[in-house]
């Protein structure tokens, strides 16, 4: 049958239902009327509604079955055809119901007269709350159009049942009812920590309250406008994607665009509106249908695409419903755990960290900038939790245990008890580590290591004192740009730099000039050229800064003036060839001379450093090192380029190990050359913040690290239990002849010598 037929049959039913919904009669009377309307419209001898009451499906209204059976016939979840539909959330369409293995005969109904059977679940907030079934004496299956109409009606019924407060809140042990059960979901720990809170969707789901339209033409206009707006948004995203939102962003946007402009999709939504649904209900109805189709096709690639369509469909519903903002703009509860597919660093920074108890992502990876930002904010993050947005409801109680790589959803009493015991243990452990605040990071064989912290926001810097760090080894100046809606002017930059210098007191702070681009998108800085295929390797950091000299000059002035009378330590990101360092330094020096000529007060000392994040630069150290005051190895970028593995790609997150001989050999060569030139070298990537990795770094001669503040205590404990001399010797042997599993070998070595690895 054609669209037109489908639309007509649903429309006849919905017109009838519209009057029923609007009437003031009692819920039971409404349901009695509904079964009559549907039965008549589909020329079906039987039409029945079963509702879930106290975990059991009860016959609530019927046309065609014996009336004595109403409120008497009851089926458990999974019992009989009706029970199977509710349990699985799937449709059944049978020409001979009695031959189905799950058929359960209920004598009181008198259903032996009927052969064909079709039933659809009635779904509310993604869980089956009842079943709508039709039966016929002829042994013929119902056609697609009839099933379509039943599904549309089931959606309206869900609204009617909810309004009549007939929704059963008893948790059901069913596949379709799983969204109410306690469960444990596993993922990858991205930022350690534990948090207790309530699920908040970054992009909140809209609960559709009105399903039947009063004015179809008005609904059509609403959808039309929403499509226009959504297409505009997608086009804008594509235009401003020069700084990317992660490695896959170009692909994702392409797919979004394809769906946004898909004629078939908008036509199907329009047909659903013609059948009498509101704009929101029509979009959701089409989405339900697509979801059901995808269920039948077992293709992981299509399933991915389905995510995109879901995203877009939700966006369209939000636009229609006029709810555009993310949870950050809508007033956050005190104990929120944020749920998202993925987030950009700037999106996360919009949230008030005091209210955020954790973040759970469907994607995410260890060195993506959103992870680094979350770490800086002290918010635990669990990544790569499959299907999390489907399995969790907004407002669900959650226990996030990133230490154990898991999330407890709607936890049972035992889960809560176990979680709280672990939390108490962890707090005790943290207190013990905090007691190391004043302890010096000196190895067992008497070598003083330098442990600094990474920071990027004003408040981060206070951690230097709180954890007893030696200073700030990396201040990411781009964070100020990421949190600003407009380009921060020189005065604002200068004020921030002054504030953080004051906060660290006598301890050193190393400012890194802007590293924007890659996954650090800044909407107000637009690339005039074509969107980049590989933003991480594109026009970012120093490359951008040297081309847009104005930006760098302003920053140089802000830094020089903020450090007047003090020491300025500045380094440049993503230097790929020595001349880039020379040019950046010359630019700073020119600003210094200008300030001097104009009688401004200057820093007493300026130390110029360089980040080593691009492998090619390691081959030029003999040329570069004589120009440098210090070198800082950014292992996040360096290792992604060494292994040619996108740091933001979740599929590659576990594939290569920081403790691989390739990385350690590479780093050791750098350390040796830097020592020869007496240039101090620091590791400021995430690698240095993990105890076993940091131990390996000490093993290859690293003496300074700059890490996330939360890791300082554990690192000091490791250092204070380590014989660095013995490890260096062993490391020489391992790197000359690598064992099969260097991580394992290091762990064994640490365990037998009681080195504190956590
Ligand atoms: C790095 O790449 O290791 C680094 C420290 O810089 P960022 O993480 O900010 O790119
Ligand atoms: Mg980097």
XYZ file of C-alpha atoms and ligand atoms in Angstrom:
769
model
C 0.000 0.000 0.000
C 1.103 3.553 -0.615
C 1.934 6.385 1.771
C -1.405 7.921 0.999
C -3.276 4.797 2.174
C -1.200 4.590 5.335
C -1.842 8.213 6.061
C -5.570 7.889 5.506
C -6.001 4.940 7.825
C -3.954 6.526 10.613
C -5.743 9.805 10.014
C -9.205 8.277 10.389
C -8.161 6.782 13.699
C -6.402 9.894 14.996
C -9.345 12.140 14.150
C -11.497 9.868 16.306
C -8.882 9.739 19.044
C -8.525 13.503 19.072
C -12.134 13.833 20.254
C -11.704 11.045 22.792
C -8.593 12.653 24.240
C -10.322 16.007 24.485
C -13.444 14.565 26.157
C -13.880 14.725 29.896
C -14.859 11.102 30.317
C -13.152 8.682 32.674
C -9.961 6.868 31.539
C -11.752 3.511 31.310
C -14.480 5.013 29.137
C -11.838 6.564 26.902
C -10.035 3.248 26.457
C -13.347 1.496 25.665
C -13.973 4.081 22.975
C -10.422 3.783 21.608
C -10.721 0.032 20.956
C -13.969 0.638 19.099
C -12.426 3.334 16.897
C -9.383 1.280 15.996
C -11.338 -1.919 15.442
C -13.727 -0.145 13.122
C -11.070 1.710 11.162
C -9.045 -1.442 10.575
C -12.159 -3.626 10.091
C -10.735 -5.805 12.790
C -13.008 -8.041 14.771
C -10.949 -7.720 17.910
C -9.009 -4.784 19.306
C -7.598 -4.980 22.837
C -5.475 -2.854 25.128
C -3.338 -4.475 27.793
C -1.694 -2.263 30.393
C 1.150 -3.088 32.696
C -0.081 -3.027 36.287
C 2.235 -4.100 39.092
C 4.501 -5.836 36.631
C 1.682 -7.848 35.003
C -0.146 -7.142 31.731
C -3.838 -6.718 32.375
C -6.565 -6.643 29.722
C -7.935 -3.114 30.167
C -10.312 -2.725 27.255
C -11.466 -4.858 24.344
C -13.777 -4.918 21.412
C -14.485 -8.463 20.262
C -13.193 -10.491 23.220
C -15.597 -11.337 26.036
C -16.171 -8.338 28.311
C -15.936 -10.629 31.389
C -12.253 -10.980 30.626
C -11.559 -7.229 31.152
C -9.426 -6.751 34.305
C -9.476 -10.545 34.732
C -7.136 -11.732 32.006
C -3.580 -11.139 33.128
C -0.297 -12.164 31.538
C 3.159 -12.051 33.040
C 5.977 -10.359 31.137
C 7.061 -12.822 28.471
C 3.868 -14.901 28.839
C 1.769 -15.383 25.740
C 2.040 -13.245 22.611
C 1.161 -10.076 24.496
C 3.795 -10.791 27.156
C 6.443 -11.402 24.482
C 5.663 -8.083 22.760
C 5.975 -6.184 26.045
C 9.120 -8.025 27.023
C 10.982 -7.609 23.747
C 9.462 -4.307 22.646
C 8.946 -5.859 19.200
C 5.903 -6.158 16.951
C 4.204 -9.498 16.247
C 2.185 -10.011 13.068
C 0.877 -13.563 12.636
C -1.648 -15.147 10.287
C -2.156 -18.091 12.659
C -1.609 -17.073 16.269
C -2.193 -20.507 17.814
C 0.821 -22.034 16.068
C 3.247 -19.547 17.622
C 5.309 -21.273 20.353
C 4.460 -18.522 22.864
C 0.733 -18.580 22.291
C -1.097 -18.942 25.637
C -4.799 -19.719 25.529
C -6.960 -17.767 27.985
C -10.321 -19.404 28.147
C -12.268 -16.449 29.573
C -11.537 -14.339 26.472
C -13.196 -16.520 23.880
C -10.339 -15.816 21.506
C -10.393 -19.293 19.949
C -12.571 -17.809 17.178
C -9.735 -15.700 15.842
C -6.727 -16.745 13.801
C -4.693 -13.729 12.797
C -3.058 -11.572 15.419
C -1.004 -8.356 15.405
C 0.302 -6.503 18.422
C 2.550 -3.506 19.061
C 4.085 -2.294 22.310
C 2.831 0.930 23.903
C 6.035 2.720 24.804
C 6.426 5.560 27.283
C 9.845 7.075 28.065
C 11.470 4.250 26.115
C 9.841 1.436 28.087
C 6.874 -0.765 27.262
C 3.897 0.112 29.443
C 1.306 -1.904 27.572
C 0.324 -3.656 24.341
C -2.203 -2.840 21.654
C -3.449 -5.926 19.810
C -5.863 -6.684 16.999
C -7.247 -10.069 15.984
C -9.173 -11.337 13.009
C -11.092 -14.493 12.133
C -9.461 -14.816 8.669
C -6.025 -16.394 8.810
C -4.189 -13.527 7.069
C -1.383 -11.330 8.362
C -2.079 -7.614 8.786
C -0.510 -5.487 6.092
C 2.223 -2.911 6.654
C -0.164 0.005 6.561
C -2.268 -1.466 9.317
C 0.791 -2.122 11.463
C 1.943 1.433 10.793
C -1.422 2.745 11.929
C -1.289 0.587 15.063
C 2.134 1.966 15.954
C 0.994 5.533 15.489
C -2.022 4.865 17.652
C 0.152 3.184 20.305
C 2.093 6.432 20.554
C -1.061 8.406 21.166
C -2.220 5.789 23.661
C 0.999 6.248 25.614
C 0.055 9.904 26.051
C -3.501 9.041 27.041
C -2.306 6.477 29.585
C 0.260 8.864 31.047
C -2.354 11.620 31.372
C -4.716 9.203 33.079
C -1.878 8.272 35.453
C -2.173 4.653 34.442
C 1.588 4.180 33.973
C 2.855 1.331 36.097
C 5.984 2.357 37.988
C 6.830 -1.185 39.123
C 10.227 -2.105 37.675
C 9.828 -4.808 35.069
C 12.328 -7.460 34.215
C 12.044 -7.099 30.493
C 14.220 -6.193 27.603
C 11.947 -3.334 26.624
C 11.540 -2.335 30.254
C 15.248 -2.324 30.934
C 15.415 1.408 31.396
C 14.096 0.970 34.930
C 16.427 -1.747 36.152
C 19.617 -1.428 38.130
C 22.599 -2.132 35.917
C 26.326 -1.795 35.589
C 27.844 -0.324 32.453
C 31.514 -0.626 31.616
C 33.743 1.864 29.864
C 37.253 3.255 29.779
C 38.576 5.332 32.651
C 39.596 8.680 31.217
C 39.817 10.789 34.344
C 40.090 8.935 37.634
C 37.680 9.579 40.450
C 34.293 8.625 41.826
C 31.048 10.558 41.785
C 27.471 10.173 42.938
C 24.718 12.082 41.163
C 21.765 12.382 38.841
C 21.928 11.836 35.089
C 21.796 15.054 33.081
C 21.891 14.877 29.304
C 24.202 17.427 27.707
C 21.544 17.785 25.083
C 18.396 16.998 26.999
C 15.906 14.585 25.536
C 12.473 16.049 24.986
C 9.483 14.195 26.364
C 6.683 14.557 23.882
C 3.549 15.654 25.657
C 1.109 16.175 22.806
C 0.864 13.619 20.074
C -2.403 14.443 18.290
C -2.454 17.673 16.316
C -5.167 20.318 16.586
C -4.126 21.953 13.357
C -2.225 19.848 10.850
C -1.265 22.778 8.663
C 0.305 24.568 11.635
C 2.290 21.425 12.484
C 3.513 21.197 8.913
C 4.750 24.783 9.127
C 6.523 24.068 12.418
C 8.389 21.136 10.903
C 9.207 23.117 7.800
C 10.712 25.934 9.866
C 12.591 23.454 12.038
C 14.117 21.754 9.012
C 15.255 25.130 7.726
C 16.847 26.034 11.018
C 18.499 22.665 11.420
C 19.990 22.833 7.932
C 21.312 26.292 8.686
C 22.920 25.015 11.878
C 24.570 22.098 10.099
C 25.833 24.354 7.315
C 27.251 26.747 9.927
C 28.951 23.870 11.693
C 30.505 22.755 8.432
C 31.700 26.285 7.696
C 33.257 26.829 11.088
C 34.842 23.396 11.179
C 38.271 24.660 10.181
C 39.499 23.996 13.688
C 37.673 20.701 13.821
C 35.910 18.992 16.671
C 37.977 15.838 16.573
C 39.492 13.622 13.939
C 36.231 12.350 12.499
C 34.443 15.666 12.403
C 34.513 16.090 8.660
C 32.906 12.698 8.103
C 30.347 13.245 10.797
C 29.361 16.584 9.342
C 29.092 15.090 5.887
C 26.717 12.444 7.195
C 24.727 15.039 9.115
C 24.405 17.079 6.002
C 23.299 14.094 4.009
C 20.549 13.303 6.526
C 19.560 16.931 7.042
C 18.890 17.342 3.320
C 17.404 13.873 2.827
C 14.105 14.305 1.015
C 12.899 10.871 2.089
C 13.227 11.747 5.740
C 11.294 14.998 5.509
C 8.662 13.324 3.326
C 8.111 10.576 5.901
C 7.766 13.156 8.664
C 5.256 15.075 6.589
C 3.269 11.923 5.966
C 3.183 11.277 9.720
C 1.899 14.817 10.223
C -0.762 14.211 7.592
C -1.902 11.253 9.628
C -2.755 13.690 12.435
C 0.338 13.728 14.660
C 1.989 16.832 16.108
C 5.375 17.826 14.677
C 7.272 16.351 17.652
C 5.299 13.101 17.556
C 5.748 12.798 13.795
C 9.535 13.135 14.036
C 9.628 10.605 16.852
C 7.314 8.223 15.002
C 9.563 8.223 11.945
C 12.554 7.718 14.198
C 10.903 4.736 15.915
C 10.258 3.203 12.533
C 13.858 3.688 11.418
C 15.091 2.274 14.717
C 12.967 -0.850 14.233
C 14.268 -1.321 10.678
C 17.861 -0.951 11.821
C 17.278 -3.549 14.490
C 16.701 -6.078 11.768
C 19.867 -5.180 9.852
C 22.994 -6.350 11.606
C 25.503 -3.913 10.183
C 27.837 -2.048 12.556
C 28.513 0.683 9.995
C 24.835 1.380 9.579
C 24.413 1.306 13.335
C 26.984 4.134 13.589
C 25.121 6.145 11.031
C 21.978 5.487 13.010
C 23.564 7.364 15.923
C 23.973 10.373 13.683
C 20.389 10.226 12.545
C 19.238 9.889 16.184
C 21.303 12.955 17.049
C 19.792 14.889 14.217
C 16.304 13.692 14.945
C 16.685 14.806 18.581
C 18.020 18.139 17.381
C 14.978 18.557 15.140
C 12.621 17.772 18.032
C 14.481 20.260 20.242
C 14.166 22.934 17.589
C 10.450 22.263 17.132
C 9.910 22.278 20.890
C 11.933 25.484 21.206
C 14.412 23.925 23.644
C 17.723 24.712 22.084
C 20.308 25.001 24.799
C 22.518 22.377 26.328
C 22.170 21.427 29.979
C 24.881 23.996 30.775
C 22.566 26.831 29.816
C 19.579 25.507 31.679
C 20.659 25.672 35.291
C 22.411 22.598 36.557
C 21.553 20.688 39.729
C 24.217 20.451 42.390
C 24.975 16.795 41.838
C 24.924 16.262 38.106
C 26.577 13.552 36.078
C 26.722 14.663 32.498
C 25.836 12.210 29.740
C 26.881 12.875 26.148
C 28.011 11.179 23.029
C 31.113 13.352 23.016
C 31.993 16.880 24.068
C 34.394 19.521 22.897
C 36.693 21.118 25.496
C 34.844 24.434 25.203
C 31.479 22.750 25.709
C 32.674 21.151 28.928
C 34.119 24.424 30.173
C 30.641 25.941 30.015
C 29.648 23.832 33.016
C 30.087 24.844 36.624
C 32.633 22.320 37.877
C 31.353 22.501 41.456
C 28.055 21.026 40.317
C 29.494 18.404 38.025
C 30.153 15.105 39.769
C 31.228 13.308 36.635
C 31.004 12.923 32.886
C 30.035 9.800 30.956
C 30.714 9.699 27.231
C 29.825 7.247 24.523
C 33.110 8.131 22.817
C 36.183 9.929 24.201
C 39.856 9.033 24.545
C 42.638 9.512 27.042
C 44.471 12.388 25.407
C 41.564 14.213 23.769
C 41.415 17.799 24.960
C 38.062 17.350 26.592
C 39.693 14.735 28.824
C 42.542 17.083 29.664
C 40.085 19.847 30.487
C 38.019 17.510 32.683
C 41.191 16.446 34.475
C 42.061 20.082 35.058
C 38.549 20.662 36.385
C 38.884 17.648 38.694
C 35.829 15.939 37.191
C 35.959 12.123 36.805
C 35.254 10.884 33.279
C 34.254 7.473 32.005
C 34.496 7.138 28.234
C 33.413 4.692 25.579
C 30.316 3.507 27.389
C 28.338 1.810 24.678
C 24.745 2.941 24.193
C 24.765 4.979 27.373
C 22.294 7.548 26.109
C 19.773 4.833 25.348
C 20.206 2.920 28.581
C 19.985 5.870 30.953
C 17.045 8.182 31.554
C 17.404 11.825 32.459
C 17.197 12.030 36.237
C 18.361 8.451 36.894
C 20.489 7.948 39.959
C 24.089 7.148 39.001
C 27.228 5.996 40.756
C 30.301 6.694 38.686
C 33.370 4.711 39.550
C 35.987 5.750 37.010
C 38.636 3.975 39.116
C 36.908 0.677 38.342
C 35.943 1.768 34.803
C 32.231 1.402 35.457
C 28.958 3.165 36.058
C 26.074 1.927 38.198
C 22.702 3.026 36.887
C 19.657 3.135 39.173
C 21.772 1.244 41.715
C 20.436 -1.408 44.055
C 21.053 -1.149 47.807
C 23.998 -3.571 47.564
C 25.574 -1.550 44.774
C 25.253 1.612 46.855
C 26.762 -0.081 49.881
C 29.747 -1.448 47.954
C 30.272 1.903 46.223
C 30.251 3.822 49.457
C 32.737 1.439 51.043
C 35.078 1.962 48.071
C 34.570 5.709 48.225
C 35.531 5.763 51.890
C 38.659 3.676 51.161
C 39.600 6.013 48.359
C 39.125 9.098 50.462
C 41.412 7.622 53.091
C 44.002 6.873 50.415
C 43.755 10.429 49.096
C 44.257 11.815 52.546
C 47.376 9.717 52.860
C 48.622 11.096 49.547
C 47.697 14.618 50.615
C 49.930 14.092 53.614
C 52.750 13.966 51.025
C 52.095 17.631 50.230
C 55.212 18.748 52.044
C 57.274 15.674 51.197
C 60.025 16.201 48.626
C 60.052 14.028 45.512
C 63.425 12.441 46.257
C 64.240 8.899 45.138
C 65.566 6.227 47.481
C 69.042 6.797 45.989
C 68.831 10.526 46.758
C 67.896 12.119 43.402
C 65.603 15.149 43.643
C 62.994 15.064 40.897
C 60.950 18.098 39.881
C 57.194 17.613 39.883
C 55.184 20.499 38.442
C 51.563 20.782 37.392
C 49.750 21.558 34.158
C 47.147 24.315 34.285
C 45.113 26.512 31.997
C 42.520 28.274 34.088
C 42.876 30.798 36.851
C 41.656 28.415 39.552
C 43.899 25.504 38.498
C 46.979 27.333 39.632
C 46.000 27.227 43.285
C 46.668 23.498 43.113
C 50.431 24.198 43.136
C 50.209 24.940 46.814
C 47.496 22.416 47.600
C 49.452 19.438 46.299
C 52.938 20.778 47.045
C 54.152 20.956 43.436
C 57.358 22.682 42.278
C 55.532 25.099 39.971
C 53.506 25.141 36.765
C 55.383 23.371 33.983
C 52.733 24.028 31.352
C 50.185 26.833 31.409
C 47.911 26.305 28.411
C 47.035 29.888 27.480
C 44.488 28.783 24.893
C 42.046 27.735 27.624
C 41.152 31.396 28.148
C 40.314 31.585 24.455
C 38.286 28.392 24.590
C 36.036 29.682 27.365
C 35.508 33.112 25.807
C 32.696 33.874 23.446
C 34.808 36.630 21.905
C 38.527 37.031 21.314
C 40.173 37.964 24.653
C 41.854 41.338 24.257
C 45.339 42.149 25.528
C 44.114 43.612 28.810
C 42.151 40.462 29.599
C 45.075 38.224 28.736
C 47.423 40.321 30.816
C 45.097 40.284 33.812
C 44.919 36.483 33.738
C 48.703 36.124 33.467
C 49.224 38.527 36.354
C 46.708 36.672 38.483
C 48.307 33.291 37.929
C 51.825 34.614 38.486
C 50.657 36.023 41.777
C 48.990 32.739 42.700
C 52.161 30.682 42.187
C 54.262 33.123 44.215
C 57.980 32.344 44.043
C 57.568 29.135 42.105
C 58.177 29.045 38.352
C 55.384 29.079 35.771
C 55.902 28.257 32.114
C 53.478 29.949 29.729
C 52.844 28.217 26.470
C 51.712 30.487 23.663
C 48.372 29.770 22.021
C 47.781 26.242 20.822
C 44.479 26.622 19.036
C 43.293 24.532 16.147
C 43.169 20.745 16.113
C 40.434 19.717 18.516
C 40.591 23.096 20.258
C 38.048 24.928 18.154
C 37.681 28.652 18.660
C 34.540 29.757 16.844
C 35.524 33.405 16.412
C 38.824 32.619 14.706
C 37.935 31.525 11.237
C 40.089 29.888 8.695
C 39.671 31.538 5.317
C 40.752 28.427 3.494
C 39.078 25.078 2.971
C 38.093 22.904 5.939
C 40.968 20.663 7.019
C 40.994 16.922 6.581
C 43.414 16.401 9.474
C 43.123 19.326 11.854
C 45.626 17.852 14.352
C 48.252 18.045 11.618
C 46.863 21.191 10.150
C 47.054 24.901 10.559
C 47.276 25.031 14.341
C 49.385 26.318 17.225
C 52.587 28.085 16.188
C 51.821 27.610 12.500
C 48.699 29.674 12.877
C 50.399 32.130 15.237
C 53.272 32.866 12.846
C 50.815 33.461 10.011
C 48.544 35.612 12.142
C 51.300 37.666 13.674
C 48.882 40.137 15.230
C 47.572 37.502 17.602
C 51.040 36.479 18.722
C 52.235 40.067 19.109
C 49.307 40.856 21.391
C 50.057 37.784 23.468
C 53.767 38.629 23.644
C 52.947 42.124 24.902
C 50.499 40.734 27.454
C 53.072 38.241 28.757
C 55.980 40.697 28.816
C 53.962 43.315 30.653
C 52.422 40.847 33.090
C 55.885 39.646 34.109
C 57.476 43.103 34.455
C 60.090 42.959 37.210
C 59.872 39.153 37.302
C 61.041 36.148 35.313
C 59.165 35.199 32.143
C 59.290 31.588 30.995
C 57.613 31.120 27.642
C 57.497 28.221 25.203
C 56.057 27.605 21.778
C 53.797 24.675 20.797
C 54.078 22.424 17.735
C 57.458 23.646 16.574
C 58.322 21.467 13.586
C 61.544 23.058 12.365
C 64.146 25.164 14.225
C 63.395 28.316 12.177
C 59.876 28.385 13.591
C 61.288 28.645 17.098
C 63.729 31.338 15.979
C 60.958 33.335 14.355
C 58.686 33.109 17.390
C 61.490 34.155 19.682
C 62.384 37.045 17.371
C 58.798 38.202 17.473
C 58.870 38.250 21.280
C 62.227 40.013 21.291
C 60.919 42.688 18.928
C 58.090 43.356 21.360
C 60.553 43.472 24.230
C 62.672 46.062 22.357
C 59.583 48.123 21.599
C 58.579 48.123 25.246
C 62.098 49.053 26.244
C 62.199 51.921 23.720
C 58.932 53.155 25.132
C 60.208 52.986 28.685
C 57.991 50.172 29.907
C 59.161 48.025 32.738
C 60.473 44.672 31.501
C 60.878 41.170 32.913
C 64.179 40.688 34.713
C 64.831 37.450 32.814
C 63.235 35.833 29.811
C 63.716 32.111 29.232
C 62.629 30.803 25.851
C 61.663 27.162 25.495
C 60.290 24.906 22.862
C 57.820 22.064 22.924
C 58.886 18.901 21.252
C 55.703 17.368 19.873
C 56.565 16.838 16.222
C 58.941 13.911 15.593
C 60.872 15.744 12.841
C 62.185 18.232 15.367
C 63.965 15.443 17.255
C 66.224 15.030 14.216
C 67.243 18.683 14.396
C 68.158 18.927 18.062
C 71.852 19.602 17.331
C 70.731 22.758 15.510
C 67.912 23.699 17.848
C 69.295 23.020 21.332
C 71.988 25.739 21.290
C 69.161 28.305 20.871
C 67.039 27.008 23.730
C 66.803 27.727 27.425
C 64.632 24.652 28.013
C 62.812 21.877 26.203
C 59.409 20.415 27.039
C 58.236 17.145 25.525
C 54.523 17.012 24.768
C 53.972 13.281 24.708
C 50.268 13.569 23.824
C 50.944 14.955 20.390
C 54.376 13.413 19.985
C 53.073 9.871 20.467
C 50.067 10.405 18.198
C 52.457 11.493 15.456
C 55.007 8.777 16.195
C 52.416 6.054 15.860
C 50.304 7.946 13.325
C 47.358 7.346 15.651
C 44.811 10.106 16.241
C 44.802 10.935 19.956
C 41.065 11.613 19.853
C 40.054 8.404 18.108
C 38.477 6.009 20.613
C 39.218 3.001 18.415
C 42.943 3.654 18.707
C 42.963 4.588 22.366
C 44.223 1.179 23.528
C 46.112 0.149 20.472
C 49.535 1.592 21.171
C 51.202 1.754 24.525
C 53.120 4.662 25.985
C 55.399 2.011 27.418
C 56.409 0.680 24.036
C 60.130 0.454 23.302
C 59.625 2.696 20.248
C 58.418 5.612 22.347
C 60.913 5.117 25.162
C 63.871 4.760 22.797
C 62.781 7.885 20.964
C 62.459 9.864 24.183
C 65.773 8.615 25.522
C 67.623 9.938 22.488
C 66.133 13.363 23.125
C 67.071 13.252 26.816
C 70.672 12.298 26.008
C 71.096 15.116 23.490
C 69.495 17.695 25.766
C 71.867 16.682 28.546
C 74.846 17.048 26.219
C 73.771 20.625 25.532
C 72.884 21.205 29.188
C 69.325 22.126 28.279
C 66.810 21.128 30.975
C 64.066 18.856 29.686
C 60.561 18.264 31.063
C 57.793 15.870 30.027
C 54.461 17.682 30.113
C 52.123 15.183 28.412
C 49.579 13.021 30.231
C 52.046 10.140 30.200
C 54.021 11.703 33.055
C 50.959 11.710 35.302
C 50.685 7.925 35.505
C 52.911 6.278 38.038
C 54.224 3.390 35.950
C 54.802 5.594 32.902
C 56.507 8.249 35.034
C 58.715 5.562 36.531
C 59.745 4.501 33.024
C 60.500 8.142 32.163
C 62.782 8.409 35.176
C 64.334 5.182 33.928
C 65.377 6.905 30.693
C 66.816 9.921 32.492
C 63.875 12.342 32.811
C 64.095 14.376 36.007
C 61.241 16.844 35.541
C 57.601 16.247 34.808
C 54.610 18.527 34.589
C 51.371 16.695 35.259
C 47.775 16.954 36.299
C 47.552 18.147 39.941
C 45.491 15.139 41.014
C 48.426 12.851 40.196
C 51.095 14.669 42.225
C 50.575 12.758 45.492
C 50.737 9.354 43.821
C 53.795 10.415 41.832
C 55.653 11.605 44.888
C 54.877 8.296 46.615
C 56.276 6.427 43.585
C 59.420 8.571 43.424
C 60.062 8.217 47.135
C 59.992 4.434 46.839
C 62.140 4.191 43.693
C 65.819 3.416 43.255
C 66.329 5.453 40.077
C 69.917 4.276 39.525
C 68.921 0.618 39.560
C 66.019 1.262 37.210
C 68.187 3.183 34.737
C 70.544 0.253 34.471
C 67.718 -2.183 33.909
C 66.100 0.153 31.405
C 69.311 0.264 29.320
C 69.125 -3.505 28.980
C 65.426 -3.509 28.148
C 65.770 -0.846 25.491
C 68.762 -2.615 23.937
C 66.811 -5.863 23.811
C 63.132 -5.167 24.351
C 61.060 -7.820 26.118
C 57.766 -8.899 24.505
C 55.778 -6.836 26.936
C 57.707 -3.942 28.395
C 54.743 -2.730 30.456
C 54.531 -6.062 32.153
C 58.276 -6.186 32.752
C 58.216 -2.715 34.341
C 55.275 -3.631 36.525
C 56.988 -6.816 37.706
C 60.175 -4.913 38.429
C 58.245 -2.311 40.449
C 56.328 -4.939 42.372
C 59.376 -6.935 43.416
C 61.033 -3.737 44.660
C 57.897 -2.379 46.372
C 57.742 0.739 44.237
C 54.406 2.485 44.930
C 52.544 2.088 41.634
C 48.870 3.034 41.675
C 51.082 17.433 24.463
O 50.799 17.419 23.266
O 51.615 16.485 25.060
C 50.807 18.638 25.265
C 51.227 18.735 26.491
O 50.057 19.603 24.681
P 48.476 19.514 24.491
O 47.995 18.293 25.218
O 47.914 20.765 25.052
O 48.339 19.405 23.022
Mg 50.316 19.242 22.255
